[in-house]
Amino acid sequence: MDRVGKVVLALAKQDLFINSTLVNFGSSLLWQMFREGIIFNDALFLNLKEFRAQPLKIAA
């Protein structure tokens, strides 16, 4: 399978706007780090069926 075919298959598996949603979460995390100098979460689980995001704490 060529590169274009792989891209088409990958996009077919994604929900609409998932990339922009993740960019917004990531941007907010970076902005908090720049403004406050510290972050307490380094990732999240995003459940699109229930419209919930669960932050993951940074392991100590």
Tab-separated table of N, CA and C in Angstrom:
chain	number	residue	atom	x	y	z
A	1	MET	N	0.849	-1.177	0.000
A	1	MET	CA	0.000	0.000	0.000
A	1	MET	C	0.895	1.241	0.000
A	2	ASP	N	0.539	2.218	-0.812
A	2	ASP	CA	1.349	3.433	-0.883
A	2	ASP	C	1.020	4.386	0.263
A	3	ARG	N	1.790	5.446	0.359
A	3	ARG	CA	1.652	6.407	1.461
A	3	ARG	C	0.270	7.050	1.492
A	4	VAL	N	-0.248	7.422	0.342
A	4	VAL	CA	-1.571	8.063	0.281
A	4	VAL	C	-2.645	7.113	0.788
A	5	GLY	N	-2.555	5.855	0.413
A	5	GLY	CA	-3.524	4.869	0.888
A	5	GLY	C	-3.487	4.712	2.393
A	6	LYS	N	-2.286	4.738	2.975
A	6	LYS	CA	-2.148	4.627	4.428
A	6	LYS	C	-2.752	5.840	5.130
A	7	VAL	N	-2.540	7.019	4.555
A	7	VAL	CA	-3.110	8.238	5.142
A	7	VAL	C	-4.631	8.184	5.095
A	8	VAL	N	-5.177	7.754	3.981
A	8	VAL	CA	-6.635	7.654	3.838
A	8	VAL	C	-7.202	6.689	4.871
A	9	LEU	N	-6.563	5.543	5.061
A	9	LEU	CA	-7.031	4.576	6.059
A	9	LEU	C	-6.935	5.136	7.474
A	10	ALA	N	-5.844	5.818	7.783
A	10	ALA	CA	-5.677	6.390	9.121
A	10	ALA	C	-6.742	7.443	9.395
A	11	LEU	N	-7.015	8.297	8.425
A	11	LEU	CA	-8.032	9.334	8.613
A	11	LEU	C	-9.428	8.740	8.738
A	12	ALA	N	-9.684	7.641	8.063
A	12	ALA	CA	-10.996	6.998	8.142
A	12	ALA	C	-11.271	6.451	9.540
A	13	LYS	N	-10.228	6.131	10.295
A	13	LYS	CA	-10.393	5.590	11.643
A	13	LYS	C	-10.582	6.676	12.699
A	14	GLN	N	-10.284	7.936	12.367
A	14	GLN	CA	-10.356	9.018	13.344
A	14	GLN	C	-11.742	9.648	13.364
A	15	ASP	N	-12.107	10.166	14.535
A	15	ASP	CA	-13.326	10.958	14.628
A	15	ASP	C	-13.047	12.363	14.111
A	16	LEU	N	-14.087	13.011	13.651
A	16	LEU	CA	-13.971	14.371	13.149
A	16	LEU	C	-13.516	15.307	14.259
A	17	PHE	N	-12.590	16.158	13.991
A	17	PHE	CA	-12.059	17.186	14.898
A	17	PHE	C	-11.203	16.645	16.030
A	18	ILE	N	-10.828	15.370	16.027
A	18	ILE	CA	-10.032	14.836	17.126
A	18	ILE	C	-8.674	15.526	17.199
A	19	ASN	N	-8.051	15.789	16.065
A	19	ASN	CA	-6.737	16.423	16.094
A	19	ASN	C	-6.803	17.828	16.675
A	20	SER	N	-7.796	18.617	16.281
A	20	SER	CA	-7.904	19.972	16.820
A	20	SER	C	-8.235	19.950	18.306
A	21	THR	N	-8.999	18.962	18.749
A	21	THR	CA	-9.311	18.824	20.171
A	21	THR	C	-8.049	18.531	20.963
A	22	LEU	N	-7.242	17.609	20.480
A	22	LEU	CA	-5.998	17.268	21.174
A	22	LEU	C	-5.008	18.427	21.153
A	23	VAL	N	-4.982	19.188	20.060
A	23	VAL	CA	-4.111	20.364	19.999
A	23	VAL	C	-4.531	21.382	21.047
A	24	ASN	N	-5.820	21.581	21.237
A	24	ASN	CA	-6.289	22.527	22.251
A	24	ASN	C	-5.889	22.087	23.651
A	25	PHE	N	-6.037	20.803	23.963
A	25	PHE	CA	-5.612	20.307	25.272
A	25	PHE	C	-4.105	20.486	25.450
A	26	GLY	N	-3.340	20.128	24.435
A	26	GLY	CA	-1.882	20.259	24.519
A	26	GLY	C	-1.441	21.697	24.654
A	27	SER	N	-2.082	22.595	23.930
A	27	SER	CA	-1.748	24.016	24.024
A	27	SER	C	-2.045	24.563	25.409
A	28	SER	N	-3.142	24.151	25.989
A	28	SER	CA	-3.480	24.585	27.348
A	28	SER	C	-2.453	24.087	28.353
A	29	LEU	N	-1.993	22.862	28.170
A	29	LEU	CA	-0.976	22.301	29.057
A	29	LEU	C	0.332	23.080	28.939
A	30	LEU	N	0.751	23.377	27.707
A	30	LEU	CA	1.966	24.169	27.511
A	30	LEU	C	1.826	25.571	28.079
A	31	TRP	N	0.667	26.191	27.875
A	31	TRP	CA	0.454	27.545	28.382
A	31	TRP	C	0.533	27.568	29.907
A	32	GLN	N	-0.035	26.569	30.555
A	32	GLN	CA	0.060	26.480	32.016
A	32	GLN	C	1.518	26.350	32.449
A	33	MET	N	2.292	25.549	31.738
A	33	MET	CA	3.696	25.360	32.089
A	33	MET	C	4.472	26.667	31.928
A	34	PHE	N	4.224	27.409	30.859
A	34	PHE	CA	4.927	28.672	30.646
A	34	PHE	C	4.506	29.734	31.655
A	35	ARG	N	3.222	29.810	31.961
A	35	ARG	CA	2.725	30.836	32.881
A	35	ARG	C	3.083	30.555	34.322
A	36	GLU	N	2.910	29.305	34.748
A	36	GLU	CA	3.077	28.971	36.158
A	36	GLU	C	4.397	28.273	36.459
A	37	GLY	N	5.091	27.816	35.432
A	37	GLY	CA	6.372	27.164	35.624
A	37	GLY	C	6.281	25.733	36.114
A	38	ILE	N	5.068	25.194	36.191
A	38	ILE	CA	4.886	23.830	36.677
A	38	ILE	C	3.595	23.261	36.095
A	39	ILE	N	3.599	21.963	35.865
A	39	ILE	CA	2.378	21.265	35.467
A	39	ILE	C	2.225	20.036	36.351
A	40	PHE	N	1.014	19.644	36.584
A	40	PHE	CA	0.735	18.493	37.435
A	40	PHE	C	0.219	17.299	36.637
A	41	ASN	N	-0.191	17.551	35.400
A	41	ASN	CA	-0.672	16.491	34.513
A	41	ASN	C	0.198	16.493	33.267
A	42	ASP	N	0.492	15.305	32.754
A	42	ASP	CA	1.311	15.259	31.545
A	42	ASP	C	0.619	14.568	30.376
A	43	ALA	N	-0.596	14.112	30.576
A	43	ALA	CA	-1.335	13.444	29.505
A	43	ALA	C	-2.807	13.379	29.893
A	44	LEU	N	-3.631	12.838	28.998
A	44	LEU	CA	-5.044	12.662	29.315
A	44	LEU	C	-5.638	11.553	28.473
A	45	PHE	N	-6.700	10.984	28.991
A	45	PHE	CA	-7.539	10.071	28.221
A	45	PHE	C	-8.739	10.875	27.763
A	46	LEU	N	-9.053	10.807	26.490
A	46	LEU	CA	-10.181	11.540	25.938
A	46	LEU	C	-11.219	10.536	25.464
A	47	ASN	N	-12.394	10.547	26.101
A	47	ASN	CA	-13.484	9.645	25.764
A	47	ASN	C	-14.516	10.439	24.965
A	48	LEU	N	-14.547	10.216	23.675
A	48	LEU	CA	-15.461	10.979	22.828
A	48	LEU	C	-16.900	10.499	22.921
A	49	LYS	N	-17.112	9.260	23.326
A	49	LYS	CA	-18.485	8.766	23.463
A	49	LYS	C	-19.196	9.433	24.628
A	50	GLU	N	-18.466	9.686	25.717
A	50	GLU	CA	-19.056	10.308	26.907
A	50	GLU	C	-18.674	11.777	27.045
A	51	PHE	N	-17.898	12.294	26.112
A	51	PHE	CA	-17.439	13.684	26.134
A	51	PHE	C	-16.744	14.026	27.450
A	52	ARG	N	-15.819	13.149	27.853
A	52	ARG	CA	-15.075	13.380	29.089
A	52	ARG	C	-13.582	13.263	28.828
A	53	ALA	N	-12.834	14.082	29.550
A	53	ALA	CA	-11.377	14.003	29.512
A	53	ALA	C	-10.895	13.713	30.925
A	54	GLN	N	-10.009	12.737	31.049
A	54	GLN	CA	-9.456	12.352	32.350
A	54	GLN	C	-7.963	12.646	32.339
A	55	PRO	N	-7.514	13.646	33.125
A	55	PRO	CA	-6.084	13.954	33.150
A	55	PRO	C	-5.287	12.861	33.846
A	56	LEU	N	-4.039	12.711	33.441
A	56	LEU	CA	-3.127	11.759	34.066
A	56	LEU	C	-2.067	12.542	34.829
A	57	LYS	N	-1.948	12.253	36.100
A	57	LYS	CA	-0.967	12.935	36.938
A	57	LYS	C	0.442	12.503	36.553
A	58	ILE	N	1.392	13.392	36.754
A	58	ILE	CA	2.795	13.076	36.532
A	58	ILE	C	3.247	12.140	37.637
A	59	ALA	N	3.890	11.049	37.252
A	59	ALA	CA	4.368	10.071	38.240
A	59	ALA	C	5.487	10.686	39.069
A	60	ALA	N	5.405	10.473	40.371
A	60	ALA	CA	6.422	11.052	41.266
A	60	ALA	C	7.633	10.169	41.360
